[in-house]
PDB file of C-alpha atoms in Angstrom:
ATOM      1  CA  MET Y  11      -2.489 -11.316   7.789  1.00  0.00           C
ATOM      2  CA  THR Y  12       0.918 -12.728   7.077  1.00  0.00           C
ATOM      3  CA  ASP Y  13       4.212 -10.937   6.885  1.00  0.00           C
ATOM      4  CA  ASP Y  14       6.779 -12.828   4.856  1.00  0.00           C
ATOM      5  CA  ASN Y  15       9.472 -10.165   4.510  1.00  0.00           C
ATOM      6  CA  GLU Y  16      10.917 -11.822   1.389  1.00  0.00           C
ATOM      7  CA  ILE Y  17       7.631 -11.320  -0.437  1.00  0.00           C
ATOM      8  CA  GLY Y  18       5.992  -8.449   1.409  1.00  0.00           C
ATOM      9  CA  TYR Y  19       3.139  -7.790   3.769  1.00  0.00           C
ATOM     10  CA  HIS Y  20      -0.180  -9.376   2.772  1.00  0.00           C
ATOM     11  CA  ALA Y  21      -3.353  -7.467   3.570  1.00  0.00           C
ATOM     12  CA  ARG Y  22      -6.786  -8.844   2.786  1.00  0.00           C
ATOM     13  CA  VAL Y  23      -9.128  -5.974   2.000  1.00  0.00           C
ATOM     14  CA  THR Y  24     -12.867  -6.411   1.538  1.00  0.00           C
ATOM     15  CA  VAL Y  25     -14.446  -4.849  -1.538  1.00  0.00           C
ATOM     16  CA  ARG Y  26     -17.698  -3.034  -0.826  1.00  0.00           C
ATOM     17  CA  TRP Y  27     -20.582  -2.886  -3.295  1.00  0.00           C
ATOM     18  CA  SER Y  28     -20.129   0.902  -3.367  1.00  0.00           C
ATOM     19  CA  ASP Y  29     -16.567   0.364  -4.715  1.00  0.00           C
ATOM     20  CA  MET Y  30     -17.998  -0.696  -8.102  1.00  0.00           C
ATOM     21  CA  ASP Y  31     -18.373   1.506 -11.170  1.00  0.00           C
ATOM     22  CA  ALA Y  32     -21.058   1.332 -13.889  1.00  0.00           C
ATOM     23  CA  PHE Y  33     -19.163  -1.540 -15.577  1.00  0.00           C
ATOM     24  CA  HIS Y  34     -19.078  -3.567 -12.309  1.00  0.00           C
ATOM     25  CA  HIS Y  35     -15.307  -3.065 -11.925  1.00  0.00           C
ATOM     26  CA  ILE Y  36     -13.643  -1.494  -8.910  1.00  0.00           C
ATOM     27  CA  ASN Y  37     -13.722   2.273  -9.445  1.00  0.00           C
ATOM     28  CA  HIS Y  38     -10.318   4.002  -9.730  1.00  0.00           C
ATOM     29  CA  ALA Y  39     -10.888   6.348  -6.765  1.00  0.00           C
ATOM     30  CA  ARG Y  40     -12.022   3.384  -4.678  1.00  0.00           C
ATOM     31  CA  MET Y  41      -8.886   1.438  -5.640  1.00  0.00           C
ATOM     32  CA  VAL Y  42      -6.846   4.289  -4.146  1.00  0.00           C
ATOM     33  CA  THR Y  43      -8.893   3.891  -0.939  1.00  0.00           C
ATOM     34  CA  LEU Y  44      -8.435   0.088  -0.877  1.00  0.00           C
ATOM     35  CA  LEU Y  45      -4.662   0.547  -1.251  1.00  0.00           C
ATOM     36  CA  GLU Y  46      -4.775   3.064   1.603  1.00  0.00           C
ATOM     37  CA  GLU Y  47      -6.613   0.578   3.827  1.00  0.00           C
ATOM     38  CA  ALA Y  48      -3.923  -2.035   3.148  1.00  0.00           C
ATOM     39  CA  ARG Y  49      -1.122   0.487   3.756  1.00  0.00           C
ATOM     40  CA  ILE Y  50      -2.579   1.639   7.091  1.00  0.00           C
ATOM     41  CA  GLU Y  51      -3.106  -1.965   8.261  1.00  0.00           C
ATOM     42  CA  TRP Y  52       0.531  -2.738   7.418  1.00  0.00           C
ATOM     43  CA  LEU Y  53       1.982   0.302   9.141  1.00  0.00           C
ATOM     44  CA  LEU Y  54      -0.217  -0.212  12.218  1.00  0.00           C
ATOM     45  CA  SER Y  55       0.817  -3.894  12.419  1.00  0.00           C
ATOM     46  CA  ALA Y  56       4.164  -2.942  14.019  1.00  0.00           C
ATOM     47  CA  GLY Y  57       2.472  -0.940  16.761  1.00  0.00           C
ATOM     48  CA  GLU Y  58       4.176   2.094  18.236  1.00  0.00           C
ATOM     49  CA  ALA Y  59       7.396   1.356  16.356  1.00  0.00           C
ATOM     50  CA  ASN Y  60       5.826   2.909  13.247  1.00  0.00           C
ATOM     51  CA  GLU Y  61       4.036   5.806  14.909  1.00  0.00           C
ATOM     52  CA  SER Y  62       6.288   8.380  13.235  1.00  0.00           C
ATOM     53  CA  LEU Y  63       5.765   6.794   9.805  1.00  0.00           C
ATOM     54  CA  ILE Y  64       2.013   7.018  10.273  1.00  0.00           C
ATOM     55  CA  LYS Y  65       1.872  10.517  11.736  1.00  0.00           C
ATOM     56  CA  SER Y  66       4.374  12.333   9.534  1.00  0.00           C
ATOM     57  CA  ALA Y  67       4.379  10.596   6.150  1.00  0.00           C
ATOM     58  CA  LEU Y  68       2.302  12.392   3.529  1.00  0.00           C
ATOM     59  CA  ILE Y  69       1.399  11.160   0.064  1.00  0.00           C
ATOM     60  CA  ALA Y  70       3.483  12.806  -2.653  1.00  0.00           C
ATOM     61  CA  ASN Y  71       2.471  10.638  -5.623  1.00  0.00           C
ATOM     62  CA  VAL Y  72       0.209   7.684  -6.484  1.00  0.00           C
ATOM     63  CA  ASN Y  73       0.574   5.577  -9.621  1.00  0.00           C
ATOM     64  CA  ILE Y  74      -1.823   2.752 -10.507  1.00  0.00           C
ATOM     65  CA  SER Y  75      -1.608   0.405 -13.490  1.00  0.00           C
ATOM     66  CA  TYR Y  76      -4.556  -1.891 -14.217  1.00  0.00           C
ATOM     67  CA  LYS Y  77      -3.666  -5.223 -15.814  1.00  0.00           C
ATOM     68  CA  LYS Y  78      -7.157  -6.739 -15.634  1.00  0.00           C
ATOM     69  CA  PRO Y  79     -10.447  -5.707 -14.015  1.00  0.00           C
ATOM     70  CA  LEU Y  80     -11.346  -6.641 -10.471  1.00  0.00           C
ATOM     71  CA  ARG Y  81     -14.936  -7.072  -9.356  1.00  0.00           C
ATOM     72  CA  HIS Y  82     -16.914  -7.397  -6.152  1.00  0.00           C
ATOM     73  CA  SER Y  83     -16.771 -11.190  -6.525  1.00  0.00           C
ATOM     74  CA  ASP Y  84     -12.940 -11.003  -6.306  1.00  0.00           C
ATOM     75  CA  SER Y  85     -13.191  -9.925  -2.655  1.00  0.00           C
ATOM     76  CA  PRO Y  86     -11.367  -9.944  -0.359  1.00  0.00           C
ATOM     77  CA  LEU Y  87      -8.448  -8.646  -2.374  1.00  0.00           C
ATOM     78  CA  ASP Y  88      -4.961  -9.895  -1.526  1.00  0.00           C
ATOM     79  CA  ILE Y  89      -2.739  -6.823  -1.533  1.00  0.00           C
ATOM     80  CA  THR Y  90       1.007  -7.399  -1.193  1.00  0.00           C
ATOM     81  CA  LEU Y  91       3.017  -4.367  -0.038  1.00  0.00           C
ATOM     82  CA  TRP Y  92       6.738  -3.646   0.264  1.00  0.00           C
ATOM     83  CA  PHE Y  93       9.115  -0.685   0.099  1.00  0.00           C
ATOM     84  CA  GLU Y  94      10.599  -0.211  -3.361  1.00  0.00           C
ATOM     85  CA  LYS Y  95      12.808   2.764  -2.710  1.00  0.00           C
ATOM     86  CA  VAL Y  96      13.991   4.601   0.413  1.00  0.00           C
ATOM     87  CA  ARG Y  97      15.690   7.974   0.067  1.00  0.00           C
ATOM     88  CA  SER Y  98      16.647  10.649   2.580  1.00  0.00           C
ATOM     89  CA  VAL Y  99      13.201  12.296   2.930  1.00  0.00           C
ATOM     90  CA  ASP Y 100      10.837   9.945   1.125  1.00  0.00           C
ATOM     91  CA  PHE Y 101      10.061   6.318   0.393  1.00  0.00           C
ATOM     92  CA  THR Y 102       8.022   4.471  -2.207  1.00  0.00           C
ATOM     93  CA  ILE Y 103       5.606   1.650  -1.409  1.00  0.00           C
ATOM     94  CA  GLY Y 104       4.980  -1.006  -4.062  1.00  0.00           C
ATOM     95  CA  TYR Y 105       1.681  -2.897  -4.300  1.00  0.00           C
ATOM     96  CA  GLU Y 106       0.455  -5.964  -6.149  1.00  0.00           C
ATOM     97  CA  VAL Y 107      -3.289  -6.607  -6.022  1.00  0.00           C
ATOM     98  CA  ARG Y 108      -4.789 -10.030  -6.718  1.00  0.00           C
ATOM     99  CA  ALA Y 109      -8.273 -11.469  -6.502  1.00  0.00           C
ATOM    100  CA  ALA Y 110      -9.177 -13.632  -3.518  1.00  0.00           C
ATOM    101  CA  GLY Y 111      -7.632 -17.075  -3.854  1.00  0.00           C
ATOM    102  CA  ALA Y 112      -5.175 -16.124  -6.599  1.00  0.00           C
ATOM    103  CA  PRO Y 113      -1.740 -17.692  -6.057  1.00  0.00           C
ATOM    104  CA  VAL Y 114       0.935 -15.280  -4.773  1.00  0.00           C
ATOM    105  CA  GLY Y 115       3.094 -15.892  -7.835  1.00  0.00           C
ATOM    106  CA  SER Y 116       0.292 -15.267 -10.336  1.00  0.00           C
ATOM    107  CA  PRO Y 117       0.264 -12.045 -12.360  1.00  0.00           C
ATOM    108  CA  PRO Y 118      -1.336  -9.218 -10.360  1.00  0.00           C
ATOM    109  CA  ALA Y 119      -4.506  -7.527 -11.586  1.00  0.00           C
ATOM    110  CA  VAL Y 120      -3.233  -4.159 -10.346  1.00  0.00           C
ATOM    111  CA  VAL Y 121       0.290  -2.839  -9.804  1.00  0.00           C
ATOM    112  CA  ALA Y 122       0.703   0.440  -7.937  1.00  0.00           C
ATOM    113  CA  THR Y 123       3.127   2.681  -6.077  1.00  0.00           C
ATOM    114  CA  THR Y 124       2.710   5.400  -3.484  1.00  0.00           C
ATOM    115  CA  GLN Y 125       5.521   7.855  -2.796  1.00  0.00           C
ATOM    116  CA  MET Y 126       5.428   9.071   0.801  1.00  0.00           C
ATOM    117  CA  ALA Y 127       7.337  12.180   1.950  1.00  0.00           C
ATOM    118  CA  MET Y 128       8.352  12.635   5.586  1.00  0.00           C
ATOM    119  CA  VAL Y 129       7.188  15.946   7.020  1.00  0.00           C
ATOM    120  CA  ASP Y 130       7.835  17.756  10.291  1.00  0.00           C
ATOM    121  CA  VAL Y 131       4.220  18.414  11.254  1.00  0.00           C
ATOM    122  CA  GLY Y 132       5.014  21.493  13.350  1.00  0.00           C
ATOM    123  CA  SER Y 133       6.970  23.347  10.665  1.00  0.00           C
ATOM    124  CA  GLU Y 134       5.192  21.706   7.713  1.00  0.00           C
ATOM    125  CA  SER Y 135       8.538  21.115   6.010  1.00  0.00           C
ATOM    126  CA  LEU Y 136      10.277  17.984   4.785  1.00  0.00           C
ATOM    127  CA  ARG Y 137      12.381  16.103   7.293  1.00  0.00           C
ATOM    128  CA  ARG Y 138      14.961  13.366   6.990  1.00  0.00           C
ATOM    129  CA  ILE Y 139      14.044   9.758   7.688  1.00  0.00           C
ATOM    130  CA  THR Y 140      15.539   8.749  11.048  1.00  0.00           C
ATOM    131  CA  ALA Y 141      17.911   5.817  11.545  1.00  0.00           C
ATOM    132  CA  ASP Y 142      15.180   3.828  13.344  1.00  0.00           C
ATOM    133  CA  GLU Y 143      12.714   4.492  10.512  1.00  0.00           C
ATOM    134  CA  LYS Y 144      15.321   3.445   7.929  1.00  0.00           C
ATOM    135  CA  ALA Y 145      15.965   0.226   9.860  1.00  0.00           C
ATOM    136  CA  TYR Y 146      12.260  -0.641   9.782  1.00  0.00           C
ATOM    137  CA  LEU Y 147      11.936   0.282   6.106  1.00  0.00           C
ATOM    138  CA  ALA Y 148      14.974  -1.891   5.280  1.00  0.00           C
ATOM    139  CA  GLN Y 149      13.196  -4.971   6.663  1.00  0.00           C
ATOM    140  CA  TRP Y 150      10.524  -4.667   3.987  1.00  0.00           C
ATOM    141  CA  THR Y 151      12.598  -3.363   1.052  1.00  0.00           C
ATOM    142  CA  ARG Y 152      12.810  -5.517  -2.055  1.00  0.00           C
TER     143      ARG Y 152
END
C-alpha cells in the first residue's frame, strides 16, 4: 500500500466471488463492505496514533455513486481515500474506486463518501475532535 498524501491513501481490496450480484457486478451492500475494508486498513496503517479515530468514530452517512460497473475480474480494486471535510465533531472521507491496473488519473468507476461522527463511547454522545486527531486528519485532507 502506498500513501502519497497529495493524492490519498491507496488500498488494494480483493473482490470475493460472493460480492457479485445476479448481473455479475459488485453488489451495492458489498461495495459498502469493500469501502469499509479500505477505510480500516488506512486508519490502522498509522498504528496507535489513530486508535481514537478507530474506536470512537461512528458512521453517520454513506453516499455511493456508480459511474460504471465493477466485476470480479477487476480485482483487486484500487481504492483511494482522503479526508474531504473536517468539522468540530465529524469528518468526511472521500473515496475513488478503480479496477486493478487502472491509472490513478483515470475516471473512477465508483465515487463515495462516508461521514464519521466522533462519539464519547462511555456517554454515547458526540465529542469534539481533539487537536492531535485534527493534525492527523489535516495530513490527508484535500
